[in-house]
Every structure is written in structure tokens, then in C-alpha cells.
Coordinates of C-alpha atoms in Angstrom, one line a residue:
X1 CA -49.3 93.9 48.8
X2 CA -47.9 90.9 47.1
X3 CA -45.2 92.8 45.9
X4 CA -44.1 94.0 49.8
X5 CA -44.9 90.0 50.6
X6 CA -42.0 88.7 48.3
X7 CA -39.6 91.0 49.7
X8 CA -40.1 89.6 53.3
X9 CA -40.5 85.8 52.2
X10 CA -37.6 83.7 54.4
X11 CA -34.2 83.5 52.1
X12 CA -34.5 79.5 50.3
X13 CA -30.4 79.0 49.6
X14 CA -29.9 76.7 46.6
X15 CA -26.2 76.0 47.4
X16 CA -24.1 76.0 50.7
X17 CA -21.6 78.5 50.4
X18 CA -22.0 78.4 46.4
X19 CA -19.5 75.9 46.8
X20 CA -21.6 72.4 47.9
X21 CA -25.2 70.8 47.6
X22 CA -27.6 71.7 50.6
X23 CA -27.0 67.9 51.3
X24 CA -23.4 68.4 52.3
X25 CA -23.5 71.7 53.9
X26 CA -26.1 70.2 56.0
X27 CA -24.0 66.9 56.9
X28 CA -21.3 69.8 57.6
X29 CA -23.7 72.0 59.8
X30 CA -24.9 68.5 61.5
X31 CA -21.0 67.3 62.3
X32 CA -20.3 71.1 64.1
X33 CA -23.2 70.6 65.9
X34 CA -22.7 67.1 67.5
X35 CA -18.7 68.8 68.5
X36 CA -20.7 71.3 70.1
X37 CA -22.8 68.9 72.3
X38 CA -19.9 66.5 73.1
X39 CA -19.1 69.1 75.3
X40 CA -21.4 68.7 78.1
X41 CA -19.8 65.4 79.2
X42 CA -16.6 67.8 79.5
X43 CA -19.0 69.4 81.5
X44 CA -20.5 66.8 83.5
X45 CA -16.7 65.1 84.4
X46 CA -16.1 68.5 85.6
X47 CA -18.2 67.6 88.5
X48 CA -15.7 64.6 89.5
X49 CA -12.9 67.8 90.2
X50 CA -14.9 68.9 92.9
X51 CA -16.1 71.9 90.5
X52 CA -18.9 73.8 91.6
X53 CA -22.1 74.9 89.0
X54 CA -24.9 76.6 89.4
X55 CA -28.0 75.2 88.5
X56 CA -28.0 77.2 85.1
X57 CA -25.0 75.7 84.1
X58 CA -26.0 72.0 85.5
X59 CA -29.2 72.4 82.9
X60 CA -27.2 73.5 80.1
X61 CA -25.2 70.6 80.2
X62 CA -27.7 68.1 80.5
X63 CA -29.3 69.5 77.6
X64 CA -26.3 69.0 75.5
X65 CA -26.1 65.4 76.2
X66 CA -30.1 65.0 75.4
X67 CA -29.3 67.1 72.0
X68 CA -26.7 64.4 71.6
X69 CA -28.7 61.6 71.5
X70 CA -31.4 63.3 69.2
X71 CA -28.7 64.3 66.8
X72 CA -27.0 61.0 66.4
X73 CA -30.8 59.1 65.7
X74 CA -31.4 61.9 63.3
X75 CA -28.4 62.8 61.4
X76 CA -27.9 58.5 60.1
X77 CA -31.2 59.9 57.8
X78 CA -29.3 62.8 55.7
X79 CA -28.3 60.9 53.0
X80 CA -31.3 58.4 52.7
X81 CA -33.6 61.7 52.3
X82 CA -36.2 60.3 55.0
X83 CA -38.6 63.4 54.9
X84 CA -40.0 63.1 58.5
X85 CA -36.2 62.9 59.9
X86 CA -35.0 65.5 57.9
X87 CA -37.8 67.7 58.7
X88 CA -37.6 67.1 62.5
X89 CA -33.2 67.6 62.2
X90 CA -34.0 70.9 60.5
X91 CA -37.1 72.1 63.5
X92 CA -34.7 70.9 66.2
X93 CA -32.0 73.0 64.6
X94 CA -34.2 75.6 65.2
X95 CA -35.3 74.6 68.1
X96 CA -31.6 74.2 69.5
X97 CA -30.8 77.7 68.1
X98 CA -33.4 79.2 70.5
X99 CA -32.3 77.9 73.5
X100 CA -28.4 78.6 72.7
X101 CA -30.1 81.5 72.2
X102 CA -31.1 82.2 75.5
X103 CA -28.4 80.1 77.4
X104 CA -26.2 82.8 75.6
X105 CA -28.0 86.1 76.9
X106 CA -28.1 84.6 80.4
X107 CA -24.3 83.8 80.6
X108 CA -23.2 87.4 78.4
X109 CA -25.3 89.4 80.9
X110 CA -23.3 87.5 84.0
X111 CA -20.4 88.2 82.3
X112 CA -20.9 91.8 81.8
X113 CA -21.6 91.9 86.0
X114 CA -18.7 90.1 86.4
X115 CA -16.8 92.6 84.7
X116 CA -18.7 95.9 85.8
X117 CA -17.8 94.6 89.3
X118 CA -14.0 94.2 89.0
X119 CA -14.0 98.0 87.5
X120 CA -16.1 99.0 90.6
X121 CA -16.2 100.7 94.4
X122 CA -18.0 97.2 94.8
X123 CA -14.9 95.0 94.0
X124 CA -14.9 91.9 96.2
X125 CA -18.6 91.6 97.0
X126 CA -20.2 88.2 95.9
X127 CA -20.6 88.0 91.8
X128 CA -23.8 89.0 90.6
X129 CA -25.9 87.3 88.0
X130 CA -26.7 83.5 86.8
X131 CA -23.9 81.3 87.8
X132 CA -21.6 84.7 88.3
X133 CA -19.7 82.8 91.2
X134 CA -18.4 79.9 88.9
X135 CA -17.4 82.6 86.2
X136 CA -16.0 85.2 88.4
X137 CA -13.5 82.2 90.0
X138 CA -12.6 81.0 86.5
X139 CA -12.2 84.2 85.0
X140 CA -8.9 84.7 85.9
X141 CA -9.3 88.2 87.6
X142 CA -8.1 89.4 90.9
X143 CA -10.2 90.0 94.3
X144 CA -7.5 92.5 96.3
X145 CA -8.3 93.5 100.2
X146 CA -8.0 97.5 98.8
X147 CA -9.3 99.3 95.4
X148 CA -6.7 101.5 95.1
X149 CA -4.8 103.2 91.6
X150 CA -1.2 103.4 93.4
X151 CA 0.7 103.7 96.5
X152 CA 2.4 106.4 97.9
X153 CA 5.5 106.0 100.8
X154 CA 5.7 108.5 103.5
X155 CA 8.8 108.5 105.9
X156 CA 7.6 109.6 109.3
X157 CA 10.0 110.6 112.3
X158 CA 9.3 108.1 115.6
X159 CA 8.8 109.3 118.2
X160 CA 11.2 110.2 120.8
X161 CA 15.2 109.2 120.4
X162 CA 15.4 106.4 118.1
X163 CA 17.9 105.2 115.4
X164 CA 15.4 105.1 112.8
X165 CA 12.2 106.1 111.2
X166 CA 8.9 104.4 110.2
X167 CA 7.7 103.8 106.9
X168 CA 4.1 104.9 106.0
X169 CA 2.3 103.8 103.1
X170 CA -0.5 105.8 101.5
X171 CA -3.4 104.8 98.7
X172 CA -4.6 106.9 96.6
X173 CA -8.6 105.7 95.1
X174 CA -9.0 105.9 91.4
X175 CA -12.1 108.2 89.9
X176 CA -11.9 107.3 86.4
X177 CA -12.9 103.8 86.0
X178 CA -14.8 103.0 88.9
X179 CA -18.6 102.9 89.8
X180 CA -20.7 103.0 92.4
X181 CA -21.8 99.3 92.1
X182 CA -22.0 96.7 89.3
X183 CA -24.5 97.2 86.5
X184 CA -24.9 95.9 82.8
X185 CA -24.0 99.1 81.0
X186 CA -21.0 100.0 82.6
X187 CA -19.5 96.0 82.3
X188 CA -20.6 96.7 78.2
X189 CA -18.9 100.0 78.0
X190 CA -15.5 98.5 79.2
X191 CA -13.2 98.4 76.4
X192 CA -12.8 94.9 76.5
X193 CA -16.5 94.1 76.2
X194 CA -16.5 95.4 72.7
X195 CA -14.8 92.8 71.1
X196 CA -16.8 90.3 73.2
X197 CA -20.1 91.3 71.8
X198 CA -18.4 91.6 67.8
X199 CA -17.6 87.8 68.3
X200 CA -20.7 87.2 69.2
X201 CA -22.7 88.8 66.8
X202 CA -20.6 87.8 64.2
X203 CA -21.2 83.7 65.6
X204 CA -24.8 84.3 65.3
X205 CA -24.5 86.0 61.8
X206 CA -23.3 82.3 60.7
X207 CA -25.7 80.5 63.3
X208 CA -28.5 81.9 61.5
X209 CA -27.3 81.0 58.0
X210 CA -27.0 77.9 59.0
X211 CA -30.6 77.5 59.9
X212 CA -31.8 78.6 56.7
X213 CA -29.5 76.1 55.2
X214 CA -30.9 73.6 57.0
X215 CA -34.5 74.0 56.3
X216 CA -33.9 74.6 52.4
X217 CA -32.7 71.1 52.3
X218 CA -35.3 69.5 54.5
X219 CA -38.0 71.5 52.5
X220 CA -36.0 70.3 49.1
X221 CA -36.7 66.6 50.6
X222 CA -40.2 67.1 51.6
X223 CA -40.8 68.4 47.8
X224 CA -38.8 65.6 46.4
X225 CA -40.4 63.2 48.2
X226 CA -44.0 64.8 47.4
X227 CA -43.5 65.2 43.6
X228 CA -42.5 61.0 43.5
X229 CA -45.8 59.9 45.9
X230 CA -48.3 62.4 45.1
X231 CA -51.8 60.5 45.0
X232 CA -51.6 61.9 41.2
X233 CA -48.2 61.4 40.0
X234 CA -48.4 64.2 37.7
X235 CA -47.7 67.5 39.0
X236 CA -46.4 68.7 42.7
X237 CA -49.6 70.4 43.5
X238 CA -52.4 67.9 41.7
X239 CA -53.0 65.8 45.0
X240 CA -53.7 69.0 47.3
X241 CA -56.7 70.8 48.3
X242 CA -54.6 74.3 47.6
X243 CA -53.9 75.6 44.3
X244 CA -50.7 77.5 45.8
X245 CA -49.6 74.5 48.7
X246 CA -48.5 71.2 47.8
X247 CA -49.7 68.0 48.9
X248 CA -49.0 67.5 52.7
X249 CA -46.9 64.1 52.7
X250 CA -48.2 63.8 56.4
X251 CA -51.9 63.7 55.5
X252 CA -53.5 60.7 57.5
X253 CA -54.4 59.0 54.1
X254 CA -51.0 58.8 53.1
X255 CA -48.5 56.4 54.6
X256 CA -45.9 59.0 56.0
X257 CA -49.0 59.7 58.0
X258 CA -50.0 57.1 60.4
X259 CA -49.0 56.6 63.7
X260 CA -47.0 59.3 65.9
X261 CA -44.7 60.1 63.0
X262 CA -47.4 61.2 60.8
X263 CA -48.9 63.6 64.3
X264 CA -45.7 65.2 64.9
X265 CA -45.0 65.5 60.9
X266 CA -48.2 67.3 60.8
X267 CA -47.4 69.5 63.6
X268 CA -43.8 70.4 62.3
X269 CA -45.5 71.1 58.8
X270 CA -48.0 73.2 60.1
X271 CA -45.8 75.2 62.0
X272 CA -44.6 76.7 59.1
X273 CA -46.9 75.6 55.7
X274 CA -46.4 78.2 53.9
X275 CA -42.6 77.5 53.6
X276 CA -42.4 74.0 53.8
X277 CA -45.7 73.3 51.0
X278 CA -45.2 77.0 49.5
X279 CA -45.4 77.6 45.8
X280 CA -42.0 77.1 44.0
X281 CA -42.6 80.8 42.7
X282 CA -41.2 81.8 45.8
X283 CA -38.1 80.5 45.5
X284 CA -36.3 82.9 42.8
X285 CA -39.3 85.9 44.0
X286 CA -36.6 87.7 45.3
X287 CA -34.7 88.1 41.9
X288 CA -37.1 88.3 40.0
X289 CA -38.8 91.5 42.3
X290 CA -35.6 93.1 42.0
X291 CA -35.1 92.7 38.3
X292 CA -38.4 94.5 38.4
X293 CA -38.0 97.1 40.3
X294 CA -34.5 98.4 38.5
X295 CA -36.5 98.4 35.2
X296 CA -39.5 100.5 36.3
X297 CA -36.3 103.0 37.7
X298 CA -35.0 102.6 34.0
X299 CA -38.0 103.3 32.7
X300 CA -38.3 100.0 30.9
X301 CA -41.6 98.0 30.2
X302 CA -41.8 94.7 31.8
X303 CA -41.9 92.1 29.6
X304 CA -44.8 90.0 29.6
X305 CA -43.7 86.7 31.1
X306 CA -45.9 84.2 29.0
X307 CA -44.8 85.6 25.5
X308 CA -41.4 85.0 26.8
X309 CA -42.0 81.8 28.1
X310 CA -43.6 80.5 24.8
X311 CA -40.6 82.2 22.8
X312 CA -38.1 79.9 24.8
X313 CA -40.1 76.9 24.3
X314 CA -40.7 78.0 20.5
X315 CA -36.9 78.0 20.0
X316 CA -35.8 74.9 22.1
X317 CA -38.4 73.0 20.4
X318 CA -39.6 71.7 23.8
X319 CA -43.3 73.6 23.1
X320 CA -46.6 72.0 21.8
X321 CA -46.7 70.2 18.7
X322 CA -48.0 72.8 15.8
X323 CA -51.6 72.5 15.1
X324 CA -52.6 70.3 12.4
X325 CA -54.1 71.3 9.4
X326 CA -57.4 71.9 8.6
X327 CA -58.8 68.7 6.6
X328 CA -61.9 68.4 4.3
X329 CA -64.6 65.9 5.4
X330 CA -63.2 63.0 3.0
X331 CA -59.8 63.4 4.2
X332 CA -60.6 63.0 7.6
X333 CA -62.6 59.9 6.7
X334 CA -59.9 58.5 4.6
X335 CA -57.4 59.0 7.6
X336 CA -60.0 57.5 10.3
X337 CA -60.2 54.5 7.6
X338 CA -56.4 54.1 7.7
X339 CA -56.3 54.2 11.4
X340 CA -58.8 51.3 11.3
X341 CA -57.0 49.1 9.2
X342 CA -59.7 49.4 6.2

């Protein structure tokens, strides 16, 4: 059971990109993120041009400027290593994730309508889905009177004498591409919404790397900050209640505690514990359970992790001091003399 529990612990990166610290990939990540909300003042001086949005859209960008504001109080705090503001930066991370999230399925499925209804019998109806009226006008496609694949020209005689004829032209409907209305799995099958969905994926692929990079360095700061203020001062996990959690730097007894800050730190903490106070164990489980699990294929023994541990201390000559020797009763009394100045 432990075993299966390692393997599905959330990833803890150490570096950002192998390149940087965690503290510049997260001023990094931060700095993309406030470009990203800038944009709903874009948004909102779009009103001014007499551009219409649906109330979707309207929402999103008042969220963006609102994200603005917390990001800019929050993001001053990187570099002094404030645990409560870096642990709030890395939940609203997360929290901003879910609703892009969302905002994202909402506008891809309108998309997909939009799409499935230009390659439809239903062409030139009203756009279906979320704010699919402001995307099907600035999309760029075409709304023609007829759905036809090409023309045909007839020459007809006139009736009676006359010097000339009449020109007749003739559609002819397409049956390959076209549907009986707009729906989401015919807009996804069209060859164009394939690359659509790639770029997306492959945005959230880095989205969600980001996340984790963000909360390895806010729980790197809460440990930090733990390890210098524990009630104890000697070891990470001396001050807490819980042989395998750390100290909670949010307790009401401790001065990161009181007041609103030390409510909504506890919240945040508790939302996730386990990760935030978690043993640091857990942090190289992963290697260490594969480095396992290729020796038991090998056939290999596993060696037993304090012989080792004592072997490397043995030979840096960072161990215990060796034991003295034994002394007879007048030698120890002679030495306890000594060490009273008789």
C-alpha cells in the first residue's frame, strides 16, 4: 500500500527547467501571468468601439482585471520569501488555472458550433453556443444567401423571335461535408479543428507544469520558514503534534497565526497538509521506488538503508564520535578530579 502511495504522490520539482531556482521560474511563471491579465483592459476598451460581448465574455474580462490586482499585491513577496503570500500566489495559481480551465471549455465548445455550422445545411442561422455571435462575426468566415459546391450556366432559347437568348444559372448542393445541423462532433472532426485541440493540449501540458512549479517553491518557503521558527529550533518536525507533518506555521500560538492571515493560512494549509507539511521522504520517493523496483527485476537484494547510511557517515567523518574506552574505577576518579580542578 505504501509502495502504490509513493507512486501517486504529486511530482515536487527541485529546479525550473533544470536550468533555474524554483524562485526564478516562479518570478518567470508570475511575469506570463500578469501579460495574460493585462489583457482584459484590451478587452474592456473594446467596449468604447461599439463591440458587442456576451455576458461570458464581459465576466471573463472582469476577472482578469481582479486577477490583476491580486497578482501585483502578491508577486512584490517572491523574493522576501513571505510564507503566507507565497502560499496564497501558489493556491490562486491554482485557483486561476481552474477557471481558465473552464472559461477555456466554454469558448472551444462555441468554437466547435461555430465551425460545424459553417460546414452545415444550417449555414446562416444564428451562432450557437456561449457568446457564438461575437465569435462567429470575428471569425472571419462567410454567411452566403445559398450553400451551394458550384455553379452551372445553362443557355435557354427565349421565347418567341428575339435576337438573343437567356442565361440560366444552376447550383448544384454539396453531400460530402455538410450536415443536417450544427453539433460538437462534426465541428471537431473538421480538419482544421485538429490542430486546434493539439495547441491546446499542448498549452495545458505547460500550464500544469507550471502549477507544480509554483507550489514546490511556496511549499520550499513554508519549510524554510518552519525549520528557522519552530517553537524547538532543533529539527523540522520537533514542534508538531505529528511524527510525519511539520509544524503548521499558521497554528494560532504562533505569530503567522493571528488575525485573518493566520484563518486563511490555515485554510490554504489544510486544503492540502499532506503536501504542504508532508515528510521530506517524499520528496526523492519517486527515485528511490524506481531504483527499487528495477533491482527486484534484476534479482538484486536491496540494500539495507541504515548500514549504508552509517557507512557514508563512517567515511566522511561526519558520524558519532567513537565510544570511549572502558576505564577502571581509579581512572575515572582521577579524570573526575582533573575535571574539578583538584
Amino acid at each position: 500500500m505504501g509502495f502504490t502511495t509513493r507512486w501517486y504522490r504529486i511530482p515536487r520539482p527541485q529546479t525550473f527547467l533544470y536550468l533555474m531556482s524554483l524562485r526564478t521560474g516562479t518570478e518567470l511563471i508570475t511575469l506570463s501571468l500578469l501579460l495574460n491579465k493585462v489583457s482584459g483592459f484590451y478587452g474592456l476598451l473594446a467596449l468604447l468601439t461599439g463591440l458587442h460581448l456576451s455576458s461570458l465574455q464581459l465576466s471573463m474580462y472582469i476577472y482578469s482585471i481582479l486577477a490583476l490586482v491580486v497578482t501585483v499585491l502578491l508577486a512584490s513577496h517572491i523574493r522576501t520569501q513571505s510564507p503566507f503570500h507565497c502560499l496564497a500566489l501558489a493556491c490562486f495559481y491554482i485557483l486561476d488555472s481552474v477557471i481558465n480551465a473552464a472559461y477555456t471549455t466554454a469558448f472551444g465548445i462555441t468554437w466547435f458550433l461555430v465551425i460545424s455550422q459553417h460546414h452545415s445545411d444550417a449555414n446562416g442561422g444564428q451562432a450557437p453556443g456561449l457568446g457564438g455571435t461575437t465569435i462567429d462575426e470575428t471569425s472571419g468566415f462567410t454567411s452566403p444567401q445559398y450553400n451551394v459546391s458550384h455553379v452551372d450556366v445553362a443557355v435557354a432559347p427565349d421565347q418567341g423571335v428575339a435576337p438573343g437568348h437567356d442565361a440560366v444559372t444552376v447550383g448544384q448542393p454539396g453531400f460530402s461535408t455538410t450536415a443536417a445541423g450544427p453539433s460538437l462532433g462534426h465541428g471537431v472532426l473538421q480538419p482544421e479543428s485538429i490542430s486546434s485541440i493539439f495547441t491546446i493540449c499542448a498549452l495545458w501540458a505547460v500550464r500544469i507544469y507550471f502549477v507544480l512549479v509554483m507550489m514546490s517553491y511556496a511549499r520550499l518557503v513554508l519549510r524554510q520558514h518552519v525549520a528557522a521558527t519552530s517553537r524547538a529550533n532543533t529539527a523540522l518536525h520537533t514542534g508538531s503534534k505529528s511524527t510525519i507533518l511539520a509544524e503548521n506555521p499558521f497554528s494560532p500560538q504562533l505569530p503567522e497565526g493571528k488575525g485573518w492571515k493566520g484563518k486563511l493560512g490555515r485554510l490554504m494549509v489544510a486544503l492540502g497538509k499532506s503536501y504542504w507539511l508532508g515528510s521530506e521522504e517524499g520528496d526523492e520517493a519517486w527515485m528511490y521506488n524506481a531504483q527499487s523496483y528495477k533491482r527486484r527485476e534484476e534479482g538484486l537484494a536491496s540494500p539495507v538503508p541504515g548500514v549504508v547510511e552509517r557507512e557514508r557517515r563512517r567515511r566522511s567523518g561526519t558520524g558519532p564520535p567513537p565510544p570511549m574506552p572502558p576505564l577502571q574505577a581509579g581512572q575515572y576518579l582521577r579524570v573526575q578530579d582533573a575535571m574539578d580542578g583538584r
